[in-house]
Amino acid sequence: MTAQVKTATAPLRRAEPAARPGPGAAEIAIENASKVFGTGEGAVVALDGVSAAIPGGQFVCLLGPSGCGKSTLLNAIAGFSPLTGGSIRMNGRPVVDPGPERGMVFQEYALFPWMTVEQNIRFGLDIKGVARSEADAVVARIAQKLGLSDFLGRFPKDLSGGMRQRVAIARILALDPPVMLMDEPFGALDALTRRTLQDELLRIWAEYRKTIVFVTHSIEEAIYLADRIVVLTYRPGRMKRDLIVPLARPRDTASAEFNALKRELAGLVMEEQQRFTQAELTGSAVD
Ligand SMILES: Nc1ncnc2c1ncn2[C@@H]1O[C@H](COP(=O)(O)OP(=O)(O)OP(=O)(O)O)[C@@H](O)[C@H]1O
């Protein structure tokens, strides 16, 4: 059976209840987002006219091969690197710089190596001036949710990759941002650890219903996690497909529906992968 793929603008007919945004989950409006790096002959058009309205509480995956602008778009949503054209708004307000309402998790853990797990989780709360007793309670609660309670005194170097990434997620959750931005957060993990953390993330998302924008190269990861998958084209990064995943959770990666969707997305991503390979071979973008 072929999985039914719906465009995100089509009315939602879901195999599960529609996402309930958590209190304060934020909507993100991306309008005609464009980004050019450099000028003249050497200019790289990383994004070109990407638009998407992301409702509060939605779990969106940005999918595509290397160089299609996924991180560029995520960094623009984070406010790390402004667009050169178009706009991004969060709850109607233009995103112009980084802010505490948008927490970012990177692939490379980004923990402070000289701090313990507890200090890493607590760091943002201290910066915010949260009272000690309140911060203690938040750290204890988040550590418990992520299975870190017995590791609070350890340093990052003494943790596995999976545990470090739990700490990175815990740091963000402690600040309770309405939006979580995740740039290939599980890309460096082995398959079993990756699946475990995907399940943890889904559990956390189901509880808090934050808006999540998650970058991945992995088609399976995108289908396993997302409400919605945005496929970008290789240079310039344009919207290739914007689809709602019509599968109930927990998703069965062995099901016919899952694999039909995987095949369909693989076809789309392969087209862009070929453009990437061709560009690498010729040393230029294929616009
Ligand atoms: N600072 C920069 N200066 C020049 N070009 C850049 C810069 N950052 C990104 N690019 C180019 O913009 C395009 C999009 O890059 P981006 O990192 O967003 O892609 P991506 O889809 O996230 O790729 P990957 O999965 O490999 O991280 C690429 O061609 C990249 O080489």
Coordinates of C-alpha atoms and ligand atoms in Angstrom, one line a residue:
M1 CA 0.0 0.0 0.0
T2 CA 1.3 3.4 -0.8
A3 CA 1.5 5.8 2.2
Q4 CA -0.7 8.8 1.7
V5 CA 1.4 11.9 1.7
K6 CA -0.3 15.1 2.2
T7 CA 1.1 18.6 1.6
A8 CA 1.3 20.6 4.8
T9 CA -1.1 23.1 3.4
A10 CA -3.8 20.5 2.8
P11 CA -6.4 20.0 5.6
L12 CA -4.9 17.7 8.2
R13 CA -6.4 14.2 8.3
R14 CA -4.2 12.5 10.9
A15 CA -3.9 9.0 12.2
E16 CA -3.7 10.4 15.7
P17 CA -5.1 13.4 17.5
A18 CA -3.8 16.7 16.2
A19 CA -0.8 18.0 18.1
R20 CA -1.8 20.0 21.2
P21 CA 0.7 22.8 21.6
G22 CA 2.1 23.0 25.2
P23 CA 1.5 26.2 27.1
G24 CA 3.6 28.8 25.4
A25 CA 4.6 26.6 22.4
A26 CA 5.4 29.1 19.7
E27 CA 4.4 29.3 16.1
I28 CA 7.1 30.1 13.6
A29 CA 6.4 31.9 10.3
I30 CA 9.1 31.6 7.7
E31 CA 8.4 33.8 4.7
N32 CA 10.4 33.8 1.6
A33 CA 13.6 33.0 3.5
S34 CA 16.7 33.6 1.4
K35 CA 20.4 33.6 2.4
V36 CA 23.4 34.4 0.2
F37 CA 26.9 33.9 1.5
G38 CA 29.5 36.1 0.0
T39 CA 29.2 38.3 -3.0
G40 CA 30.0 38.4 -6.8
E41 CA 31.3 35.2 -8.5
G42 CA 31.9 33.4 -5.2
A43 CA 28.4 34.0 -3.8
V44 CA 26.6 30.9 -2.6
V45 CA 22.8 31.0 -2.6
A46 CA 22.2 28.7 0.4
L47 CA 18.4 29.5 0.7
D48 CA 16.1 30.8 -1.9
G49 CA 12.5 31.7 -1.1
V50 CA 11.6 29.1 1.5
S51 CA 8.3 29.6 3.2
A52 CA 6.6 27.6 5.9
A53 CA 4.1 28.3 8.6
I54 CA 4.9 26.1 11.6
P55 CA 2.1 26.0 14.2
G56 CA 2.9 25.9 17.9
G57 CA 3.7 22.3 19.1
Q58 CA 4.5 20.9 15.7
F59 CA 7.5 18.6 15.3
V60 CA 9.1 19.5 12.0
C61 CA 12.1 17.8 10.4
L62 CA 14.2 19.6 7.8
L63 CA 15.5 16.9 5.5
G64 CA 18.0 16.9 2.6
P65 CA 21.5 16.0 1.5
S66 CA 24.6 18.0 2.6
G67 CA 24.6 21.6 1.4
C68 CA 20.9 22.1 0.9
G69 CA 20.6 24.8 3.6
K70 CA 19.1 22.9 6.5
S71 CA 21.6 24.4 9.1
T72 CA 21.4 27.8 7.4
L73 CA 17.6 27.8 7.9
L74 CA 17.9 26.5 11.5
N75 CA 20.6 29.1 12.3
A76 CA 18.3 31.8 10.9
I77 CA 15.4 30.6 13.1
A78 CA 17.8 30.6 16.1
G79 CA 18.8 34.1 15.2
F80 CA 22.5 33.2 14.9
S81 CA 22.8 34.2 11.3
P82 CA 20.3 36.6 9.8
L83 CA 18.7 36.0 6.4
T84 CA 19.6 38.2 3.5
G85 CA 16.0 38.2 2.2
G86 CA 12.6 37.4 3.6
S87 CA 11.7 37.0 7.3
I88 CA 11.2 34.7 10.2
R89 CA 8.7 35.5 12.9
M90 CA 8.0 33.8 16.2
N91 CA 4.5 34.5 17.5
G92 CA 4.4 37.4 15.1
R93 CA 7.6 39.0 16.3
P94 CA 10.6 39.2 13.9
V95 CA 13.5 37.0 14.8
V96 CA 16.6 39.2 14.7
D97 CA 18.9 37.7 17.2
P98 CA 19.3 34.7 19.5
G99 CA 16.8 34.5 22.4
P100 CA 16.1 32.3 25.4
E101 CA 12.8 31.2 23.8
R102 CA 14.7 29.3 21.2
G103 CA 16.9 26.5 22.6
M104 CA 19.5 24.9 20.3
V105 CA 20.9 21.4 20.5
F106 CA 23.9 20.7 18.3
Q107 CA 25.4 17.5 17.0
E108 CA 28.7 18.1 18.9
Y109 CA 27.1 18.2 22.4
A110 CA 28.3 21.7 23.2
L111 CA 28.7 21.1 26.9
F112 CA 31.2 22.9 29.1
P113 CA 33.8 20.2 29.7
W114 CA 35.0 21.8 33.0
M115 CA 31.5 21.6 34.5
T116 CA 29.8 18.6 36.0
V117 CA 26.5 17.4 34.5
E118 CA 24.6 19.2 37.2
Q119 CA 26.5 22.4 36.6
N120 CA 25.9 22.1 32.9
I121 CA 22.2 21.7 33.3
R122 CA 22.1 24.5 35.9
F123 CA 24.2 27.0 33.9
G124 CA 21.4 28.7 32.0
L125 CA 19.2 28.9 35.1
D126 CA 22.1 30.7 37.0
I127 CA 22.5 33.1 34.1
K128 CA 18.8 33.8 34.2
G129 CA 19.1 34.5 37.9
V130 CA 16.7 31.8 39.0
A131 CA 16.8 31.3 42.8
R132 CA 18.9 28.5 44.0
S133 CA 16.1 26.4 45.5
E134 CA 14.1 26.7 42.4
A135 CA 17.1 25.8 40.2
D136 CA 17.8 22.8 42.4
A137 CA 14.2 21.6 41.8
V138 CA 14.4 22.1 38.1
V139 CA 17.7 20.3 37.8
A140 CA 16.4 17.4 39.8
R141 CA 13.2 17.1 37.8
I142 CA 14.9 17.4 34.4
A143 CA 17.7 15.0 35.4
Q144 CA 15.1 12.5 36.5
K145 CA 13.2 12.8 33.2
L146 CA 16.3 12.2 31.2
G147 CA 17.8 9.4 33.3
L148 CA 20.6 11.6 34.5
S149 CA 20.0 11.6 38.3
D150 CA 22.9 9.2 39.0
F151 CA 25.3 11.1 36.8
L152 CA 25.0 14.6 38.1
G153 CA 28.5 14.6 39.6
R154 CA 30.2 13.4 36.4
F155 CA 32.1 15.4 33.9
P156 CA 31.2 15.2 30.2
K157 CA 34.5 13.4 29.3
D158 CA 33.3 10.5 31.6
L159 CA 30.0 10.1 29.7
S160 CA 29.1 8.2 26.5
G161 CA 28.0 10.2 23.4
G162 CA 24.4 9.3 24.2
M163 CA 24.6 10.5 27.8
R164 CA 26.3 13.7 26.7
Q165 CA 23.5 14.4 24.3
R166 CA 21.0 13.7 27.1
V167 CA 22.8 16.4 29.1
A168 CA 22.6 18.8 26.1
I169 CA 18.9 18.2 25.8
A170 CA 18.5 18.6 29.6
R171 CA 20.3 22.0 29.5
I172 CA 17.8 23.3 27.0
L173 CA 14.7 21.7 28.8
A174 CA 15.8 23.3 32.1
L175 CA 15.2 26.7 30.5
D176 CA 11.8 25.6 29.2
P177 CA 11.9 27.4 25.8
P178 CA 8.8 27.1 23.7
V179 CA 10.9 26.2 20.7
M180 CA 13.7 23.6 20.5
L181 CA 16.0 23.7 17.5
M182 CA 18.0 20.6 16.9
D183 CA 20.9 20.3 14.4
E184 CA 21.5 16.6 13.7
P185 CA 21.5 16.0 17.5
F186 CA 21.8 12.2 17.1
G187 CA 23.9 12.1 14.0
A188 CA 27.1 10.9 15.8
L189 CA 25.4 8.2 17.8
D190 CA 25.3 4.5 17.1
A191 CA 22.0 3.1 15.8
L192 CA 20.7 1.7 19.1
T193 CA 21.5 4.8 21.2
R194 CA 20.0 6.9 18.5
R195 CA 16.7 5.1 18.6
T196 CA 16.7 5.3 22.4
L197 CA 17.2 9.0 22.3
Q198 CA 14.6 9.4 19.5
D199 CA 12.1 7.7 21.8
E200 CA 13.1 9.9 24.7
L201 CA 12.7 13.0 22.6
L202 CA 9.3 11.9 21.5
R203 CA 8.3 11.2 25.1
I204 CA 9.5 14.6 26.1
W205 CA 7.8 16.2 23.2
A206 CA 4.5 14.4 23.9
E207 CA 4.7 15.8 27.5
Y208 CA 5.7 19.4 26.8
R209 CA 4.5 19.8 23.2
K210 CA 7.2 22.3 22.3
T211 CA 7.6 23.4 18.8
I212 CA 10.6 21.4 17.5
V213 CA 12.6 22.0 14.3
F214 CA 15.0 19.1 13.8
V215 CA 17.6 18.8 11.1
T216 CA 18.6 15.4 9.8
H217 CA 20.1 13.6 6.8
S218 CA 18.2 10.5 7.8
I219 CA 15.0 9.7 6.1
E220 CA 14.1 7.1 8.6
E221 CA 14.7 9.4 11.5
A222 CA 12.6 12.1 9.9
I223 CA 9.6 9.7 9.4
Y224 CA 10.1 8.2 12.8
L225 CA 10.0 11.5 14.6
A226 CA 8.2 14.2 12.6
D227 CA 4.6 15.5 12.2
R228 CA 5.9 17.2 9.1
I229 CA 8.9 16.8 6.9
V230 CA 10.3 19.7 4.8
V231 CA 12.6 18.5 2.0
L232 CA 15.0 21.1 0.7
T233 CA 16.8 21.1 -2.7
Y234 CA 20.5 21.3 -3.1
R235 CA 21.9 24.8 -3.8
P236 CA 20.0 26.9 -3.9
G237 CA 18.0 25.5 -1.0
R238 CA 14.4 25.7 -2.0
M239 CA 11.3 23.9 -0.8
K240 CA 11.1 20.6 -2.6
R241 CA 8.4 19.0 -0.6
D242 CA 6.4 19.9 2.5
L243 CA 4.5 16.9 3.8
I244 CA 2.5 15.7 6.8
V245 CA 3.5 12.3 8.0
P246 CA 0.2 10.4 8.1
L247 CA 1.3 7.6 10.5
A248 CA 0.2 7.1 14.1
R249 CA 2.8 7.0 16.9
P250 CA 4.6 4.9 18.0
R251 CA 5.7 4.3 14.4
D252 CA 6.6 0.9 13.1
T253 CA 9.7 1.2 11.0
A254 CA 8.9 -2.2 9.5
S255 CA 5.4 -1.4 8.4
A256 CA 4.4 -1.2 4.7
E257 CA 3.2 2.4 5.2
F258 CA 6.5 3.5 6.8
N259 CA 8.5 1.9 4.0
A260 CA 6.4 3.3 1.2
L261 CA 6.9 6.8 2.6
K262 CA 10.6 6.0 3.0
R263 CA 10.9 5.0 -0.7
E264 CA 9.1 8.2 -1.8
L265 CA 11.3 10.4 0.3
A266 CA 14.4 8.5 -0.8
G267 CA 13.5 9.3 -4.4
L268 CA 13.3 13.0 -3.6
V269 CA 16.5 13.1 -1.5
M270 CA 18.4 11.1 -4.1
E271 CA 17.6 13.6 -6.8
E272 CA 19.2 16.3 -4.7
Q273 CA 22.1 14.1 -3.6
Q274 CA 22.9 13.6 -7.3
R275 CA 22.9 17.4 -7.8
F276 CA 25.3 17.6 -4.8
T277 CA 27.6 14.9 -6.2
Q278 CA 27.6 16.5 -9.6
A279 CA 28.5 19.9 -8.0
E280 CA 31.3 18.3 -6.1
L281 CA 32.7 16.7 -9.2
T282 CA 32.5 19.9 -11.3
G283 CA 33.4 22.1 -8.3
S284 CA 30.4 24.4 -8.7
A285 CA 26.8 24.6 -7.8
V286 CA 24.2 23.3 -10.2
D287 CA 21.6 26.1 -10.2
Ligands
LIG1 N1 29.6 30.7 6.2 C1 29.4 30.3 4.9 N2 30.1 30.8 3.9 C2 29.9 30.4 2.6 N3 29.1 29.4 2.3 C3 28.4 28.8 3.3 C4 28.6 29.2 4.7 N4 27.8 28.4 5.4 C5 27.2 27.5 4.6 N5 27.5 27.8 3.3 C6 27.1 27.1 2.1 O1 25.7 27.1 2.1 C7 25.1 25.9 1.6 C8 24.2 25.4 2.7 O2 24.9 25.0 3.8 P1 24.2 24.3 5.1 O3 25.3 24.1 6.1 O4 23.1 25.1 5.5 O5 23.7 23.0 4.5 P2 23.2 21.7 5.2 O6 22.0 21.2 4.4 O7 23.0 22.0 6.6 O8 24.4 20.7 5.0 P3 25.0 19.7 6.1 O9 24.0 18.6 6.2 O10 26.2 19.2 5.4 O11 25.3 20.5 7.4 C9 26.3 25.0 1.4 O12 26.6 25.0 0.1 C10 27.4 25.6 2.2 O13 28.7 25.3 1.6

